[in-house]
Coordinates of C-alpha atoms and ligand atoms in Angstrom, one line a residue:
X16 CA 43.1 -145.0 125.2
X17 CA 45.1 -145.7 121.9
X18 CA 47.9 -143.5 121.5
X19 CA 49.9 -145.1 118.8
X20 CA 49.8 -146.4 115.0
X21 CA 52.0 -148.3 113.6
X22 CA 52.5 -149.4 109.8
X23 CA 54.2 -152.3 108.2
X24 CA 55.1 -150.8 104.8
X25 CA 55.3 -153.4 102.0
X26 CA 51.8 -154.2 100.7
X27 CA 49.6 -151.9 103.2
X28 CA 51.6 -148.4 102.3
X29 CA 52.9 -149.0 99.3
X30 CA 53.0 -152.3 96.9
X31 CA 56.7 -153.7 96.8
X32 CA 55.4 -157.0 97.0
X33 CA 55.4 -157.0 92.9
X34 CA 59.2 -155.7 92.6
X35 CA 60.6 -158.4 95.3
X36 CA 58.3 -160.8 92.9
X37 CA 60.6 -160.0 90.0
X38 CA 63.8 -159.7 91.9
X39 CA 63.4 -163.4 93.6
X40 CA 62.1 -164.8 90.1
X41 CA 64.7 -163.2 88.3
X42 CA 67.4 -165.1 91.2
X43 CA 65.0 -168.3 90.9
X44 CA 66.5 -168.6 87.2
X45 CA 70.1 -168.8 88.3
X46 CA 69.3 -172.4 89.5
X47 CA 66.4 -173.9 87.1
X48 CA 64.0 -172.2 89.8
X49 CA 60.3 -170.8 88.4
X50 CA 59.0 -169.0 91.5
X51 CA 55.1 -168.8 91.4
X52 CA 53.0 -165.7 92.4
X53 CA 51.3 -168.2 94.8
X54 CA 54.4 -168.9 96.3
X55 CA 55.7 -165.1 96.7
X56 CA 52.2 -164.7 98.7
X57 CA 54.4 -166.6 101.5
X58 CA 56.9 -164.7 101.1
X59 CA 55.3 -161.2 102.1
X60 CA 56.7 -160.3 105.1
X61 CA 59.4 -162.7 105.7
X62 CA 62.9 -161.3 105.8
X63 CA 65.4 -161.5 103.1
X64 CA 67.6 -164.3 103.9
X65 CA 64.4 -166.3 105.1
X66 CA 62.8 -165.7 101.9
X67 CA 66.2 -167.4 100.1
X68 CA 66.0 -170.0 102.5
X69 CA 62.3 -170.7 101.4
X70 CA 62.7 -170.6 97.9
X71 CA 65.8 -173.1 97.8
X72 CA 63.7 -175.6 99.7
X73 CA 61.1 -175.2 97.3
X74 CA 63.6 -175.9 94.6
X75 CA 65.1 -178.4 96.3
X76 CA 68.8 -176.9 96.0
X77 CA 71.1 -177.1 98.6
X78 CA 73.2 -173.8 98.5
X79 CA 76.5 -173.2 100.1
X80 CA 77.1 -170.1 102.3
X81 CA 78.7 -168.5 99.7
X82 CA 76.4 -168.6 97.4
X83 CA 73.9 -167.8 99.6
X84 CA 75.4 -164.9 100.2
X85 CA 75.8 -163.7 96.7
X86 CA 72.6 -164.0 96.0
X87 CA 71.2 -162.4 98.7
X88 CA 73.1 -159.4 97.5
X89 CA 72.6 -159.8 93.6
X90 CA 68.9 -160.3 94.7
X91 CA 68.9 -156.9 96.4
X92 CA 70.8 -155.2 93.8
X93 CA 68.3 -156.2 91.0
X94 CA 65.4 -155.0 93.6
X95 CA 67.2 -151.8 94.0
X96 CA 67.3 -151.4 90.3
X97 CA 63.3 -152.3 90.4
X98 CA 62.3 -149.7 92.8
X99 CA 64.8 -147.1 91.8
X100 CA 61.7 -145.3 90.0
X101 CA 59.1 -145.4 92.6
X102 CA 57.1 -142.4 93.1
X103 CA 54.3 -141.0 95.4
X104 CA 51.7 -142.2 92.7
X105 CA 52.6 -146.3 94.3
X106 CA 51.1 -145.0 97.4
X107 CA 48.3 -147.2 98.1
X108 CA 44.7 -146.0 97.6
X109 CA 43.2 -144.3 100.6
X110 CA 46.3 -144.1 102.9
X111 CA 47.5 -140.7 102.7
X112 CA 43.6 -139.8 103.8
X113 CA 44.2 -142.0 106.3
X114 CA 47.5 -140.8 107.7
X115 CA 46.1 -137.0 107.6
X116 CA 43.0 -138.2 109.8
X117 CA 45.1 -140.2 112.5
X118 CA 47.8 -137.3 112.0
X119 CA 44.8 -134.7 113.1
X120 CA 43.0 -137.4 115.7
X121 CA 47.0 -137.2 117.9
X122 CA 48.0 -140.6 117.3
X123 CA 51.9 -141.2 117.3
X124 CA 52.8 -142.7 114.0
X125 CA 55.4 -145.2 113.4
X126 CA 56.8 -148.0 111.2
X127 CA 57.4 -151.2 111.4
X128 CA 59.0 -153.3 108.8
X129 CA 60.9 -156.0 107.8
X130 CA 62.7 -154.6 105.0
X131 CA 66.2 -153.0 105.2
X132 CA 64.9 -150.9 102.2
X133 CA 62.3 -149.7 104.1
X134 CA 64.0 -145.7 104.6
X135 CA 64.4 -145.7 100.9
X136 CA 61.0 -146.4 99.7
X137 CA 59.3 -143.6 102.2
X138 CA 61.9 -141.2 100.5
X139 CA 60.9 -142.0 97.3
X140 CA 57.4 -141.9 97.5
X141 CA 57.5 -138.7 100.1
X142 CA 56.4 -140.8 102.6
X143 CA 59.2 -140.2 105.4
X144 CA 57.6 -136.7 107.2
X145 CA 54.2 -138.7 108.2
X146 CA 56.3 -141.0 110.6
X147 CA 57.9 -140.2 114.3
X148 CA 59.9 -142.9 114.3
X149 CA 61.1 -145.4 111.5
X150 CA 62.0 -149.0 112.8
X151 CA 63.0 -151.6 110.0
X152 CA 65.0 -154.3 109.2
X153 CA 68.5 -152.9 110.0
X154 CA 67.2 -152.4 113.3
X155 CA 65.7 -155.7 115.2
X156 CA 67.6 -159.2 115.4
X157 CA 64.7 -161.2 115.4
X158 CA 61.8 -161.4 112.3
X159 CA 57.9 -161.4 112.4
X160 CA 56.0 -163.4 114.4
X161 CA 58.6 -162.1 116.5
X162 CA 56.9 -158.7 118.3
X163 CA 60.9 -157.4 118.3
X164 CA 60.0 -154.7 115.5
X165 CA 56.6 -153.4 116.9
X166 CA 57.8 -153.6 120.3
X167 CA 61.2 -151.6 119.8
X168 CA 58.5 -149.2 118.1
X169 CA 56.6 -148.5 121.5
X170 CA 59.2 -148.1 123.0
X171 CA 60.7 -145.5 120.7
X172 CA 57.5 -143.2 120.7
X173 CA 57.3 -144.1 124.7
X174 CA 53.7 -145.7 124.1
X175 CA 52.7 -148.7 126.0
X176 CA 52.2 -151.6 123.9
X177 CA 48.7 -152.1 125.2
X178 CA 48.2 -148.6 123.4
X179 CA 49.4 -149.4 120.3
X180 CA 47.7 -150.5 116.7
X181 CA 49.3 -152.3 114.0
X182 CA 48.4 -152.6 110.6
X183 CA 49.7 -155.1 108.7
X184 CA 48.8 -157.1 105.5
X185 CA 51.2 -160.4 106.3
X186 CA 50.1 -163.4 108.9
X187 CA 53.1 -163.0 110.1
X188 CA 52.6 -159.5 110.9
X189 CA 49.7 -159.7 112.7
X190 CA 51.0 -162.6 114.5
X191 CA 54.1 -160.5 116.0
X192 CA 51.7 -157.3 116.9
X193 CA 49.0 -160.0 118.7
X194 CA 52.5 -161.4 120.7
X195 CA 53.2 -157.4 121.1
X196 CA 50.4 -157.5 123.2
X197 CA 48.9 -154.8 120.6
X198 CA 45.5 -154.2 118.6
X199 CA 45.9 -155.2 115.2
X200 CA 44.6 -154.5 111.8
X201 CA 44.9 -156.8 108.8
X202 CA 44.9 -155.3 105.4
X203 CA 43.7 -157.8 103.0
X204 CA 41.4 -161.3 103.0
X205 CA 40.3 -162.6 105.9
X206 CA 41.7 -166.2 104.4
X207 CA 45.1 -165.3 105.8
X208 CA 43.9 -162.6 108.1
X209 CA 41.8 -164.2 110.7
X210 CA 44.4 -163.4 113.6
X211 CA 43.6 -159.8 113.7
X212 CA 41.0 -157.9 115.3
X213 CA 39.4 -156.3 112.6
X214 CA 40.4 -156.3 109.2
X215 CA 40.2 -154.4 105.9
X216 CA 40.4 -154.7 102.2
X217 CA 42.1 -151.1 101.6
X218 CA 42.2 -147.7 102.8
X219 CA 39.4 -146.5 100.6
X220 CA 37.1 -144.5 102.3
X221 CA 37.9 -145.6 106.0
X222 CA 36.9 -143.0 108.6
X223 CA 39.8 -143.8 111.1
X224 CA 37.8 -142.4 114.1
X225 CA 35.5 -145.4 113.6
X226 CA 37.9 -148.2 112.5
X227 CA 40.0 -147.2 115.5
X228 CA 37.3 -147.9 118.1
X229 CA 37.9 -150.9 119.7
Ligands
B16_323 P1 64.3 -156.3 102.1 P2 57.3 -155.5 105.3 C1 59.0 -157.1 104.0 O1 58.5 -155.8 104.2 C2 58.5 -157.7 102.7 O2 57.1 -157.9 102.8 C3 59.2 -159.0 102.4 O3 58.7 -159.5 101.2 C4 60.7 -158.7 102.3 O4 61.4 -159.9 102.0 C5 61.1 -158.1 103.6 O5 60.4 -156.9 103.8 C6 62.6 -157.8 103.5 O6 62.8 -156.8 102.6 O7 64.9 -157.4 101.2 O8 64.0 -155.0 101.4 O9 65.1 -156.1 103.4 O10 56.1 -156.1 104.7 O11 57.7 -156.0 106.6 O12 57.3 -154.0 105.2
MG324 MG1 53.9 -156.3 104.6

């Protein structure tokens, strides 16, 4: 009955989460602002300028739009820089077995990710011929919990949402595929989890035949 996976890519692909760490902390400085790894945990997910937004109410500051907007691009830039040397070696444990059995079981495979980055980083690490369709940030108007990104993703591979699965490792994430109307998979602790149907600690070892039972 389920015709369709589809990936969010930062943190259950590949782990970006610790270069946008360095690239926000690195901004953080530019006004007195030490961003925690506890705090980046909230970030995961969230867009670019909604990150920003977070982290200068953390800090208290009240930015104009102009700066705003230059960090938002000197934040980029520096991430850039940090992923510039990423290879298929960040691919996360277990997932290229896991692609190759879904690949081989006839499920459509998609992604679905907040990042405008997103094309870059499946190049990189050779990800890019595993997917049908690619749909990221420079593509929806609207930001997880918003279903926009996974819905706009059934519709590309002409799946019914009701056939689709999403994995995602972000509460926000599985929010958005739950309002898709989808199945979906957390990647991660159950602590921030809980929304999704079932949920996993990694790809290691997961027979997708089974997992994908529902
Ligand atoms: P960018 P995902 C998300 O990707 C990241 O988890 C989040 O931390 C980031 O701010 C967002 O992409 C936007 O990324 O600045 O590259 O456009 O988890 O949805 O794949
Ligand atoms: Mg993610």
């Amino acid at each position: 009955m389920y015709k369709a996976c589809l990936f969010d890519l930062d943190g259950v692909l590949v782990d970006t989460a610790i270069y946008h760490f360095q690239a926000w902390k690195n901004l953080g400085k530019q006004f007195g602002y030490e961003l925690t790894e506890e705090q980046n945990e909230q970030l995961k997910g969230v867009s670019r300028v909604e990150s920003l937004n977070k982290i200068l109410d953390w800090a208290n500051y009240t930015a104009t739009q102009e700066e705003k907007s230059v960090w938002l691009i000197e934040k980029n830039e520096d991430y850039l820089r940090l992923i510039s040397n990423m290879n298929p070696s960040e691919i996360l444990p277990g997932v290229l077995s896991f692609l190759e059995q879904i690949k081989a079981l006839g499920y459509k495979i998609a992604l679905g990710s907040a990042s405008k980055n997103a094309e870059i980083i499946l190049d990189k690490t050779g990800l890019t011929p595993w997917f049908d369709l690619i749909i990221d940030g420079n593509k929806v108007s609207k930001s997880k919990p918003d279903p926009e990104v996974f819905l706009k993703g059934a519709e590309g591979l002409g799946i019914a949402p009701e056939e689709c699965i999403v994995f995602e490792d972000a509460q926000a994430g599985v929010e958005a595929a739950k309002a898709g109307n989808m199945k979906a998979i957390g990647i991660g602790e159950s602590e921030t989890l809980f929304l999704a149907d079932k949920i996993i600690p990694n790809f290691i070892g997961v027979k997708a035949a089974e997992l994908l039972q529902f």
